Amino acid sequence: GNTTSAQALALENGEYNPFTGKPYSAKYKSILKKRRDLPMTQQRDEFLQLVHDNQTMVLVGETGSGKTTQVPQFLLYDELPHLKNKMVACTQPRRVAAMSVAQRVADELDVQLGEEVGYSIRFDDCTSPNTMLKYMTDGMLLREAMDDPLLNRYSAIILDEAHERTVATDILMGLLKGVVHQRTDLKIIVMSATLDAGKFQQYFDAPLLTVPGRTFPVEVFYTPEPKADYLDAAVEAVMDIHQNQPTGDVLVFLTGEEEIEDMCAKVMARAEDQQWSGKMGPLLALPLYSSLPPQAQQRIFDKAPPPRSPDGPPGRKVVISTNIAETSLTIDGIVYVVDPGFAKQKVFNPRVRVESLLVSPISKAAAKQRAGRAGRTQPGKCFRLYTEKSFEKELQEQTHPEILRSNLGSVVLQLKKLGVENLVEFDFMDPPAPETMMRALELLHYLGALDDEGEFTDMGRAMSHFPVEPQMAKMIIDSHKFNCSEEILTIAAMLSVPPVFLSPRERRVAANRAKAEFAHAQGDYCTLLNVYHAFKGQNEDADWCWEMYLSQRHLKTADRIRGQLLRTAQQQQLPLKSAAYDDPMYYTNISRAITAGYYMQVGHLDRKNQYSTVKDQQVVRIHPSSSLDYTPQWVVYNEFVLTGQNFIRTVNAIQPEWLFELAPHYYDLEYFPEGSAKRELVQVKSRMAVLEKERERAAKKAKKKAK
Ligand code: ADP
Ligand code: MG
């Protein structure tokens, strides 16, 4: 029925939780008080009115106004979806945001996380049959749409952080535009942090609700000269704030886990140092990035440390975060922002088929958003670690939507599975370049996922069930042909988690020595397999992991992912076969199976001792993290890393003959670019032909003899 905010408020202010029947806790009541002040709460009636009158609406509001936490609850109280056996979904581009916000809203509703409120991210489903509100990554909802194209499980779908324009959100927008015609009971709410609402409104032809923000002015400071090392500059900036600025917490934006941990250690070390002087208050540096375990993520919401003595200088909290804190998560109490101006962003070069995460300058819009984080609770300051001139001249206005800079292999596979026949006619908000689309179709055709007419094959259907890139799916599906299904499942899982090898800066030598114990002569894929086997052999022991410089957490995640990949394979009744460990072909089989999936990612060592990728002929080097201690002539690689130099990461030695055996259509030399790889391959091919002739002759001879 159509409810009003007054009805909902009465329920929320009551003594009993209408969803569980239990009395409300004290914690609930104290959070409720804070929620009443959020700008979103003030517009509850307007929101409900628009939802009742429209199927789709766009909602724009300043970060921290209560969109993500409150709007799904408004819908719960209005729709009571659980009575109709339905749920409210709220998508997030980032896993951390989905997990963290779900926890927060579970607290706000006074329920257990995973019960009435849950989350679902790749390889981690924290929901139950009781779940009525589900926070999930946009990628997960897209996956669900493949099996349930009308999304019948949901009464309302909220696409949050739409301004991020991830590929998954873009595709979902296109799909939902169609679904609303078939499901007139379904509500769609598109939420965005920036003011670029016009574009969404036009695309959906829907009404707009703007939630006025409540922010304080933020003073922006630039560095007079460009900084050589932004990490060092950021440490200096934080220490300077701590010494010279009034009370207030600090938020620093860096690009990834390694940098963040590094800076946390540096800041903590510096803070310890200054304790000697006794003049500074305590400093607490807290990291925030996606692979952090949930409890550690929640720590960013802790209060700053208290002063050391009652009248001592105040303590300060420094949160060092990836982009997550830009719009997805709001940390109250931040007064200072340190912005080096970089983020890891996906870039794709369709010509050489390379997609990579590259540290690149952020946009002006992102820089403004970051600065705004300092003015949430009082006037703040933002220290940009670049010059005003480079802000004006070098930063783009907006970041390009991800779909324009991604490898679309997985996406096209999913669209096919969703029944989108004609990709060119799909209603993209920003259509990807035709060349990118062509590359994706070509890739899937090579992998046997699409036939000559562009229709889904059995292989394609099987591949689409695995939440991994198409090459990896192909490797898993074909593994039984090479008698190594168990091993390939392990390798796929190990490749799906962050690197398991730890390498603390001050103990790098010892860490490398430990790593060398797992090194396998065929390469890193086999090394990963060794690590996993050893981990299981040690019963996943924490002390052992610590001694061997391995991340127990990532290894445990890999183990869980392995289980899920195995279940996916079993559900589809894919054949699984493995040879015994003492089979002389054990490791060769594995390398061949990897090649069956990744034969488009092969590097060749030329006479100048330089690797280049075959076909695309990019000069590359094997990443220094590799466990290989020699340079095989042919390698298959898992990842192309674009940094200052081009690296290939996670490599295994292969035999060039396999390329012709496993992928004759791709290694058709007639269409191969001239170069050293081709020259070499031509020779390999003629050698193979000679051997083949000899084999035939021998067979004939044997036959004659037998007669
Ligand atoms: P929006 O989606 O509009 O950016 P949110 O709904 O995420 O805003 O957050 C609204 C407010 O809820 C924040 O300003 C913050 O005060 C509070 N909040 C959100 N998450 C947490 C949390 N995990 N711990 C404490 N407070 C939180
Ligand atoms: Mg939000």
XYZ file of C-alpha atoms and ligand atoms in Angstrom:
735
model
C 0.000 0.000 0.000
C 0.977 3.638 -0.240
C 2.400 4.634 3.086
C 3.466 7.980 4.460
C 6.539 8.921 6.394
C 4.388 9.526 9.487
C 3.352 5.867 9.513
C 6.923 4.735 9.066
C 8.227 7.078 11.744
C 5.662 5.748 14.189
C 6.854 2.198 13.553
C 10.518 3.184 13.821
C 9.850 5.047 17.067
C 7.959 2.112 18.560
C 9.156 -0.369 21.149
C 9.147 -3.465 18.952
C 10.945 -4.181 15.728
C 8.181 -4.872 13.192
C 10.474 -7.112 11.164
C 11.624 -9.372 13.973
C 8.995 -8.808 16.679
C 11.767 -8.216 19.203
C 12.086 -5.125 21.410
C 14.472 -2.519 20.046
C 17.970 -2.323 21.556
C 19.528 0.780 23.107
C 22.007 0.915 20.230
C 19.116 1.071 17.783
C 17.644 4.040 19.575
C 20.880 5.973 19.654
C 21.496 5.427 15.938
C 17.909 6.360 15.174
C 18.459 9.775 16.687
C 21.331 10.443 14.273
C 19.357 9.158 11.321
C 16.604 11.654 12.006
C 18.997 14.482 11.138
C 20.013 13.165 7.736
C 18.869 15.288 4.774
C 17.363 12.193 3.201
C 15.063 11.651 6.184
C 13.689 15.134 5.771
C 12.567 14.242 2.274
C 11.005 10.936 3.046
C 7.488 12.003 2.070
C 8.604 13.533 -1.187
C 10.495 10.388 -1.973
C 7.532 8.139 -1.202
C 5.248 10.301 -3.298
C 7.544 9.992 -6.304
C 7.930 6.256 -5.855
C 4.184 5.779 -5.677
C 3.591 7.838 -8.793
C 6.441 6.528 -10.938
C 8.070 3.271 -11.784
C 11.499 4.771 -12.236
C 13.088 7.745 -10.555
C 16.480 9.392 -10.304
C 17.769 10.581 -6.959
C 20.737 12.876 -6.614
C 22.277 13.973 -3.361
C 25.479 15.049 -1.755
C 27.612 12.223 -0.400
C 26.690 11.495 3.198
C 23.108 12.703 2.911
C 21.750 9.231 3.625
C 20.944 7.837 0.180
C 22.571 4.445 0.528
C 21.594 3.710 4.099
C 18.117 5.292 4.241
C 16.433 4.899 0.858
C 16.365 1.079 0.946
C 14.780 1.275 4.404
C 12.153 3.722 3.156
C 11.227 1.107 0.589
C 11.137 -1.691 3.152
C 8.655 0.163 5.307
C 6.604 1.184 2.316
C 6.480 -2.105 0.450
C 6.997 -4.777 3.077
C 8.520 -6.887 0.297
C 9.007 -9.949 2.521
C 5.230 -10.387 2.707
C 5.264 -10.857 -1.054
C 8.338 -13.064 -0.914
C 10.384 -10.380 -2.589
C 13.432 -8.315 -1.735
C 14.844 -4.861 -2.174
C 18.231 -4.827 -3.909
C 20.739 -2.011 -3.661
C 23.771 -2.261 -5.925
C 27.244 -0.917 -5.230
C 30.180 -0.769 -7.608
C 32.550 -1.809 -4.809
C 32.591 -4.916 -2.662
C 33.757 -3.079 0.427
C 30.899 -0.633 0.192
C 28.365 -3.436 -0.171
C 29.704 -5.225 2.904
C 30.213 -2.174 5.046
C 26.881 -0.537 4.281
C 25.027 -3.817 4.834
C 26.575 -4.030 8.297
C 25.588 -0.449 9.043
C 22.002 -0.901 7.891
C 21.691 -4.171 9.794
C 22.639 -2.154 12.885
C 20.204 0.604 11.968
C 17.380 -1.901 11.607
C 18.491 -3.784 14.703
C 18.860 -7.102 12.915
C 21.646 -9.631 12.409
C 23.784 -9.130 9.302
C 23.022 -11.968 6.914
C 19.459 -12.317 8.178
C 16.950 -9.577 7.265
C 19.752 -7.480 5.796
C 22.536 -9.155 3.866
C 25.053 -8.672 1.141
C 26.177 -10.580 -1.883
C 29.497 -10.107 -3.609
C 31.454 -12.371 -5.913
C 32.414 -15.560 -4.061
C 30.731 -14.372 -0.851
C 27.000 -14.628 -0.292
C 25.930 -13.391 3.122
C 22.150 -13.721 2.890
C 19.499 -16.129 4.157
C 15.915 -17.029 3.262
C 14.906 -14.212 5.658
C 16.741 -11.555 3.724
C 14.546 -8.699 2.570
C 17.206 -6.112 1.852
C 20.286 -7.132 -0.086
C 23.273 -4.933 -0.769
C 25.218 -6.375 -3.646
C 27.816 -5.496 -6.203
C 26.382 -4.444 -9.535
C 28.281 -7.372 -11.065
C 26.361 -9.827 -8.881
C 22.980 -8.431 -9.877
C 23.997 -8.702 -13.502
C 24.905 -12.347 -12.887
C 21.537 -12.977 -11.258
C 19.829 -11.438 -14.259
C 21.309 -14.188 -16.412
C 19.224 -16.804 -14.613
C 16.296 -14.564 -13.761
C 16.030 -12.022 -16.582
C 12.996 -10.270 -15.108
C 14.590 -10.145 -11.676
C 11.440 -11.592 -10.182
C 13.045 -11.913 -6.774
C 12.929 -8.148 -6.312
C 10.174 -5.652 -5.734
C 12.584 -2.739 -6.057
C 16.051 -2.269 -7.432
C 18.254 0.606 -6.440
C 21.214 1.293 -8.685
C 23.468 3.215 -6.344
C 26.574 5.210 -7.245
C 25.369 5.373 -10.825
C 27.753 8.258 -11.447
C 30.609 5.762 -11.163
C 29.444 4.401 -14.501
C 30.920 0.955 -14.044
C 30.376 -1.467 -16.900
C 27.984 -3.550 -14.806
C 25.862 -0.546 -13.809
C 25.730 0.654 -17.393
C 24.533 -2.732 -18.599
C 22.017 -3.005 -15.767
C 20.593 0.390 -16.681
C 20.101 -0.778 -20.242
C 18.488 -4.031 -19.134
C 16.218 -2.495 -16.517
C 14.912 0.001 -19.000
C 13.464 -2.971 -20.824
C 12.427 -4.976 -17.766
C 10.144 -2.252 -16.385
C 7.781 -2.743 -19.326
C 7.373 -6.400 -18.494
C 7.276 -5.977 -14.744
C 4.996 -3.072 -14.001
C 5.226 -3.843 -10.270
C 8.993 -3.298 -10.207
C 10.414 -0.007 -8.917
C 13.759 1.320 -10.122
C 15.671 4.006 -8.307
C 18.852 5.349 -9.804
C 21.000 7.166 -7.268
C 23.982 9.340 -7.960
C 26.311 11.593 -6.023
C 27.200 14.150 -8.639
C 25.112 16.749 -10.318
C 25.258 15.113 -13.717
C 21.705 13.977 -13.102
C 20.369 15.321 -16.368
C 21.950 12.497 -18.288
C 20.298 9.804 -16.151
C 16.994 11.608 -16.195
C 17.006 11.823 -19.952
C 18.072 8.253 -20.425
C 15.285 6.922 -18.209
C 12.815 9.686 -18.942
C 12.124 9.753 -15.215
C 11.508 12.372 -12.512
C 14.363 13.652 -10.407
C 14.544 14.127 -6.676
C 17.394 16.308 -5.488
C 18.456 16.068 -1.881
C 20.128 19.302 -0.882
C 23.467 18.626 0.741
C 24.556 20.061 4.002
C 28.214 20.781 3.648
C 30.672 23.267 4.993
C 33.187 25.252 2.991
C 36.479 23.534 2.241
C 39.593 25.561 1.687
C 41.832 24.100 -1.007
C 45.621 24.316 -0.924
C 47.945 23.356 -3.771
C 51.652 22.608 -3.692
C 53.681 25.395 -5.305
C 55.945 22.852 -7.049
C 55.157 19.389 -8.415
C 56.076 16.575 -6.006
C 58.524 13.905 -7.134
C 57.095 11.180 -4.908
C 53.478 11.518 -3.896
C 53.724 8.883 -1.198
C 56.476 10.736 0.641
C 54.657 13.993 0.070
C 51.492 12.509 1.558
C 53.350 11.341 4.670
C 54.808 14.824 5.073
C 51.408 16.414 4.613
C 49.842 14.220 7.290
C 52.629 14.906 9.777
C 52.361 18.587 9.048
C 48.604 18.575 9.667
C 49.107 16.667 12.875
C 51.588 19.209 14.146
C 50.041 22.415 12.977
C 46.290 22.065 12.502
C 43.475 22.076 15.052
C 41.626 18.876 16.018
C 40.018 16.847 13.250
C 40.612 13.589 11.442
C 42.475 13.162 8.177
C 41.552 11.262 5.022
C 44.294 10.409 2.522
C 43.587 9.038 -0.944
C 46.071 6.537 -2.358
C 45.778 4.024 -5.179
C 46.097 0.522 -3.709
C 46.744 -1.909 -0.904
C 50.521 -1.941 -1.033
C 50.881 1.835 -1.022
C 48.316 2.168 1.720
C 49.955 -0.356 4.020
C 53.301 1.227 3.328
C 52.050 4.673 4.234
C 50.243 3.428 7.359
C 53.519 1.940 8.574
C 55.428 5.131 7.794
C 52.920 7.395 9.512
C 52.778 5.176 12.580
C 56.572 5.052 12.737
C 56.800 8.822 12.484
C 54.136 9.245 15.150
C 55.988 6.929 17.508
C 59.094 8.942 16.904
C 57.438 12.153 17.893
C 56.218 10.735 21.129
C 59.726 11.403 22.309
C 59.060 15.063 22.125
C 55.762 14.547 23.931
C 54.265 17.555 22.220
C 52.113 15.680 19.746
C 48.881 13.832 20.454
C 48.540 10.145 19.562
C 48.017 9.334 15.927
C 46.112 6.321 14.609
C 46.544 5.370 10.946
C 43.868 3.069 9.533
C 43.947 1.479 6.077
C 40.922 1.027 3.830
C 40.988 -1.035 0.634
C 38.898 -3.766 -0.889
C 40.727 -6.910 0.231
C 40.767 -5.850 3.864
C 38.782 -8.219 6.126
C 35.400 -6.831 7.234
C 36.343 -6.216 10.891
C 39.336 -4.168 9.803
C 37.111 -2.213 7.424
C 34.769 -1.303 10.256
C 37.648 0.170 12.265
C 37.680 3.306 10.122
C 34.488 4.316 11.926
C 36.181 4.135 15.348
C 36.771 7.373 17.216
C 40.138 9.101 17.149
C 42.431 8.001 20.009
C 42.029 10.005 23.240
C 44.816 12.333 24.418
C 47.575 10.661 26.391
C 46.781 12.688 29.481
C 43.564 14.557 30.296
C 45.026 17.933 29.304
C 47.421 16.590 26.629
C 47.159 17.391 22.920
C 44.187 15.645 21.217
C 44.560 12.388 19.301
C 43.914 12.130 15.609
C 42.697 9.445 13.241
C 44.164 9.169 9.750
C 42.246 7.009 7.290
C 44.355 6.037 4.294
C 42.024 4.816 1.589
C 41.536 3.996 -2.038
C 38.793 5.681 -4.007
C 36.266 3.855 -1.831
C 36.104 6.834 0.503
C 35.514 9.233 -2.393
C 31.760 8.663 -2.589
C 30.864 5.143 -1.415
C 31.634 5.446 2.283
C 31.249 8.448 4.521
C 33.458 8.732 7.581
C 32.227 11.364 10.000
C 34.745 13.639 11.648
C 37.026 14.117 8.639
C 38.243 17.700 8.550
C 41.392 17.342 6.434
C 41.803 15.663 3.085
C 45.149 14.888 1.492
C 44.779 14.297 -2.236
C 47.806 13.214 -4.297
C 45.563 13.229 -7.378
C 45.895 9.632 -8.524
C 43.746 6.534 -8.712
C 44.058 3.099 -10.233
C 41.924 3.094 -13.320
C 41.103 0.549 -15.929
C 42.527 1.269 -19.332
C 42.011 -0.793 -22.419
C 43.832 -0.652 -25.672
C 41.745 -2.639 -28.158
C 44.480 -2.602 -30.763
C 46.804 -4.691 -28.657
C 43.963 -6.200 -26.595
C 45.473 -5.129 -23.331
C 43.360 -4.184 -20.369
C 45.229 -2.991 -17.360
C 44.817 -1.186 -14.091
C 46.935 1.887 -14.391
C 47.724 4.531 -11.817
C 46.504 7.648 -13.555
C 45.514 11.222 -12.700
C 41.978 11.652 -11.436
C 39.449 14.012 -13.009
C 38.511 17.469 -11.814
C 35.126 16.145 -10.750
C 36.822 13.486 -8.627
C 39.201 16.035 -7.104
C 36.231 18.207 -6.101
C 34.440 15.212 -4.655
C 37.524 14.293 -2.626
C 37.857 17.833 -1.290
C 34.188 17.796 -0.284
C 34.872 14.951 2.127
C 36.616 17.455 4.422
C 33.493 19.557 4.902
C 31.019 17.017 6.224
C 30.738 18.131 9.830
C 32.549 21.487 9.947
C 34.621 23.709 7.659
C 37.627 21.756 6.390
C 40.825 21.867 4.407
C 41.995 19.937 1.392
C 45.676 19.642 0.561
C 46.233 18.775 -3.062
C 49.695 17.412 -3.693
C 49.840 18.929 -7.169
C 49.975 22.422 -8.514
C 46.996 24.589 -9.283
C 48.226 24.813 -12.828
C 48.132 21.057 -13.315
C 44.651 20.945 -11.798
C 43.476 23.525 -14.327
C 45.431 22.350 -17.351
C 46.028 18.630 -16.981
C 43.040 17.077 -15.281
C 40.087 16.020 -17.412
C 36.680 17.347 -16.443
C 35.128 13.898 -15.948
C 36.349 10.324 -15.945
C 35.229 8.436 -19.037
C 32.686 5.706 -18.331
C 34.409 2.395 -17.744
C 32.677 0.772 -20.681
C 34.738 2.963 -22.982
C 37.993 1.695 -21.487
C 37.378 -1.993 -20.801
C 37.886 -5.323 -22.405
C 34.315 -6.371 -23.076
C 34.903 -10.124 -23.355
C 33.010 -11.025 -20.181
C 30.355 -8.420 -20.815
C 29.538 -9.640 -24.282
C 29.368 -13.190 -22.952
C 26.907 -12.048 -20.310
C 24.829 -10.044 -22.763
C 24.605 -13.103 -24.978
C 23.500 -15.150 -22.005
C 20.930 -12.483 -21.210
C 19.528 -13.022 -24.662
C 20.670 -9.735 -26.157
C 20.984 -10.803 -29.755
C 22.081 -7.656 -31.400
C 24.758 -5.952 -29.376
C 24.848 -2.956 -31.659
C 21.234 -2.211 -30.889
C 21.585 -2.545 -27.138
C 20.562 0.704 -25.473
C 23.879 1.760 -23.962
C 24.024 5.113 -22.228
C 27.410 5.509 -23.905
C 27.946 2.879 -26.590
C 31.433 1.344 -26.561
C 33.660 1.810 -29.570
C 32.835 -0.627 -32.370
C 36.438 -1.805 -32.375
C 36.234 -2.777 -28.708
C 33.029 -4.660 -29.383
C 34.613 -6.407 -32.373
C 37.599 -7.423 -30.278
C 35.310 -8.935 -27.680
C 33.353 -10.909 -30.259
C 36.581 -12.059 -31.852
C 37.958 -13.211 -28.510
C 34.822 -15.206 -27.768
C 34.834 -16.695 -31.222
C 38.432 -17.807 -30.822
C 37.613 -19.358 -27.468
C 34.754 -21.246 -29.055
C 32.080 -19.470 -27.017
C 30.382 -18.113 -30.136
C 30.002 -19.855 -33.471
C 30.542 -18.359 -36.915
C 27.094 -16.776 -36.810
C 27.839 -15.201 -33.447
C 25.483 -17.630 -31.699
C 26.149 -19.051 -28.271
C 27.797 -22.483 -28.289
C 27.713 -25.079 -25.510
C 31.154 -23.881 -24.549
C 29.874 -20.316 -24.358
C 26.942 -21.332 -22.191
C 29.232 -23.268 -19.856
C 31.664 -20.364 -19.704
C 28.972 -17.885 -18.781
C 28.277 -19.726 -15.524
C 31.740 -19.048 -14.177
C 32.229 -15.635 -12.584
C 35.703 -15.323 -14.067
C 37.172 -13.994 -17.300
C 36.457 -16.072 -20.424
C 40.015 -17.390 -20.791
C 39.989 -18.714 -17.266
C 36.580 -20.284 -17.737
C 37.812 -22.012 -20.860
C 40.871 -23.311 -19.013
C 38.654 -24.775 -16.299
C 36.149 -26.317 -18.679
C 38.820 -27.942 -20.857
C 40.972 -29.124 -17.952
C 39.551 -32.661 -17.986
C 41.020 -33.161 -21.452
C 44.427 -32.696 -19.892
C 43.763 -34.806 -16.823
C 44.237 -31.965 -14.385
C 40.839 -30.590 -13.342
C 41.661 -30.494 -9.629
C 44.903 -28.649 -10.267
C 43.389 -26.136 -12.656
C 40.592 -25.337 -10.217
C 43.261 -24.606 -7.637
C 45.236 -22.415 -10.007
C 42.121 -20.501 -11.063
C 41.258 -19.867 -7.415
C 44.791 -18.753 -6.600
C 44.678 -16.320 -9.508
C 41.399 -14.882 -8.204
C 42.833 -13.540 -4.949
C 45.458 -10.850 -4.323
C 49.061 -12.121 -4.329
C 49.537 -14.601 -1.474
C 53.252 -13.850 -1.125
C 53.995 -11.240 1.489
C 57.051 -9.113 1.085
C 57.551 -6.692 3.960
C 60.113 -4.151 2.926
C 62.490 -4.674 5.810
C 62.446 -8.479 5.502
C 62.434 -8.821 1.759
C 65.434 -11.155 1.603
C 63.905 -13.635 4.020
C 60.568 -13.408 2.234
C 62.178 -14.128 -1.109
C 64.006 -17.069 0.360
C 60.735 -18.496 1.670
C 59.072 -17.953 -1.673
C 61.880 -19.752 -3.497
C 60.969 -22.919 -1.608
C 57.755 -23.113 -3.592
C 59.252 -22.179 -6.959
C 58.510 -24.604 -9.751
C 60.691 -24.823 -12.843
C 57.704 -24.555 -15.199
C 56.677 -21.251 -13.755
C 54.430 -19.217 -11.508
C 51.182 -21.055 -12.174
C 52.808 -24.249 -10.908
C 54.399 -22.336 -8.048
C 50.929 -21.212 -6.966
C 49.807 -24.820 -7.049
C 52.746 -25.797 -4.834
C 51.848 -23.100 -2.348
C 48.245 -24.247 -2.136
C 49.211 -27.890 -1.685
C 51.684 -26.986 1.043
C 49.057 -24.817 2.759
C 46.562 -27.663 2.813
C 49.325 -30.081 3.877
C 49.960 -27.838 6.881
C 46.257 -27.796 7.760
C 46.106 -24.096 6.874
C 48.265 -23.368 9.898
C 48.642 -19.667 10.744
C 52.144 -19.973 12.208
C 53.370 -21.845 9.197
C 51.949 -19.134 6.892
C 53.653 -16.502 8.987
C 57.005 -18.279 8.777
C 56.670 -18.766 5.037
C 55.631 -15.148 4.391
C 52.261 -16.191 3.041
C 48.937 -14.490 3.552
C 46.767 -16.998 5.397
C 43.750 -14.822 4.748
C 44.181 -14.760 0.978
C 44.945 -18.483 0.944
C 41.771 -19.216 2.855
C 39.826 -17.072 0.427
C 41.397 -18.980 -2.449
C 40.313 -22.227 -0.831
C 36.751 -20.966 -0.557
C 36.749 -19.753 -4.159
C 38.062 -23.116 -5.263
C 35.081 -24.761 -3.606
C 32.715 -22.446 -5.447
C 34.343 -23.006 -8.814
C 34.149 -26.742 -8.193
C 30.454 -26.490 -7.335
C 29.811 -24.472 -10.479
C 31.532 -27.153 -12.541
C 29.576 -29.911 -10.798
C 26.253 -28.149 -11.192
C 26.854 -28.057 -14.904
C 27.939 -31.666 -14.869
C 31.239 -30.846 -16.497
C 33.605 -33.810 -16.630
C 36.418 -33.531 -14.073
C 39.509 -35.703 -14.251
C 42.904 -35.642 -12.627
C 46.043 -37.717 -12.996
C 47.934 -39.077 -10.018
C 50.615 -36.839 -8.592
C 53.394 -39.187 -9.700
C 52.190 -39.214 -13.306
C 55.222 -38.219 -15.408
C 52.989 -35.859 -17.386
C 51.560 -34.199 -14.258
C 53.041 -30.714 -14.746
C 53.105 -30.860 -18.533
C 49.374 -31.524 -18.468
C 48.843 -28.486 -16.311
C 50.863 -26.207 -18.569
C 48.936 -27.492 -21.563
C 45.597 -26.836 -19.900
C 46.673 -23.293 -19.071
C 47.704 -22.820 -22.677
C 44.303 -24.072 -23.822
C 42.745 -21.092 -22.071
C 45.393 -18.437 -22.408
C 46.932 -19.158 -25.824
C 46.232 -15.590 -26.852
C 48.587 -14.449 -24.097
C 51.915 -15.826 -25.170
C 55.332 -14.220 -25.015
C 58.333 -15.156 -27.107
C 62.011 -14.544 -26.372
C 63.837 -13.250 -29.433
C 67.524 -13.462 -30.300
C 68.181 -10.147 -28.563
C 66.953 -11.794 -25.369
C 63.857 -9.690 -25.314
C 60.313 -10.928 -24.832
C 57.491 -9.724 -26.977
C 53.872 -10.780 -27.121
C 53.048 -12.852 -30.170
C 50.720 -11.286 -32.731
C 50.545 -7.886 -31.023
C 54.323 -7.645 -30.736
C 54.544 -5.589 -27.592
C 57.945 -5.634 -25.958
C 57.548 -6.938 -22.419
C 59.556 -8.197 -19.469
C 58.712 -10.899 -17.008
C 57.539 -9.246 -13.806
C 60.176 -9.236 -11.054
C 57.757 -11.097 -8.777
C 58.093 -14.205 -10.962
C 59.526 -17.342 -9.403
C 61.233 -18.342 -12.666
C 65.009 -18.150 -12.482
C 65.649 -18.579 -16.196
C 64.118 -17.257 -19.402
C 62.088 -19.869 -21.271
C 61.761 -19.239 -24.970
C 57.976 -19.420 -24.943
C 55.754 -18.461 -22.049
C 52.048 -18.167 -21.448
C 51.109 -15.285 -19.137
C 48.109 -14.391 -17.041
C 48.306 -10.644 -16.984
C 49.809 -7.753 -18.864
C 50.870 -5.049 -16.434
C 51.248 -1.572 -17.786
C 53.418 0.530 -15.572
C 56.334 2.645 -16.728
C 57.398 -0.555 -18.450
C 55.333 -3.393 -19.840
C 55.430 -6.474 -17.690
C 53.843 -9.878 -18.020
C 52.910 -11.353 -14.655
C 52.340 -14.986 -13.649
C 54.029 -16.909 -16.431
C 54.605 -20.561 -17.263
C 57.022 -22.084 -19.767
C 55.310 -23.784 -22.705
C 56.220 -25.677 -25.882
C 55.409 -23.824 -29.107
C 54.066 -27.045 -30.656
C 51.152 -26.888 -28.227
C 49.983 -23.650 -29.778
C 49.336 -25.386 -33.096
C 47.760 -28.364 -31.384
C 45.515 -26.421 -29.053
C 44.642 -23.346 -31.097
C 45.260 -24.018 -34.796
C 42.704 -21.367 -35.794
C 44.513 -18.660 -33.857
C 47.975 -19.815 -34.881
C 47.166 -19.802 -38.575
C 50.472 -18.392 -39.763
C 49.033 -17.045 -42.957
C 47.463 -14.244 -40.939
C 50.345 -13.740 -38.578
C 52.266 -10.461 -38.477
C 55.862 -10.707 -39.679
C 58.488 -10.846 -36.970
C 60.696 -13.083 -34.931
C 57.798 -15.000 -33.368
C 56.434 -15.851 -36.791
C 59.851 -16.897 -38.129
C 60.261 -19.188 -35.182
C 56.757 -20.585 -35.470
C 57.243 -21.354 -39.153
C 60.236 -23.492 -38.239
C 58.356 -25.203 -35.450
C 55.576 -25.984 -37.858
C 57.870 -27.521 -40.477
C 59.618 -29.528 -37.788
C 56.237 -30.803 -36.718
C 55.415 -31.719 -40.325
C 58.662 -33.673 -40.709
C 58.024 -35.554 -37.501
C 54.503 -36.284 -38.597
C 55.738 -37.725 -41.915
C 58.269 -39.882 -40.116
C 55.632 -41.140 -37.792
C 53.413 -42.062 -40.734
C 56.257 -43.816 -42.463
C 57.086 -45.793 -39.331
C 53.467 -46.765 -38.956
C 53.315 -47.997 -42.543
C 56.492 -49.999 -42.062
C 55.124 -51.593 -38.940
C 51.958 -52.505 -40.776
C 53.916 -54.101 -43.613
C 55.978 -56.082 -41.147
C 52.858 -57.294 -39.443
C 51.593 -58.649 -42.728
P 25.110 8.664 0.996
O 24.787 7.341 0.393
O 24.113 9.721 0.672
O 26.496 9.097 0.643
P 25.072 7.186 3.465
O 23.693 6.656 3.507
O 26.127 6.250 3.048
O 25.094 8.516 2.584
O 25.487 7.718 4.917
C 24.663 8.554 5.662
C 25.307 8.829 7.020
O 25.291 7.647 7.797
C 26.755 9.224 6.938
O 26.896 10.596 6.816
C 27.297 8.754 8.267
O 27.098 9.750 9.219
C 26.422 7.607 8.637
N 27.084 6.300 8.438
C 27.069 5.554 7.323
N 27.751 4.408 7.482
C 28.218 4.425 8.747
C 28.980 3.523 9.551
N 29.400 2.353 9.080
N 29.271 3.888 10.811
C 28.828 5.053 11.307
N 28.109 5.935 10.620
C 27.790 5.646 9.357
Mg 26.055 6.275 -0.872
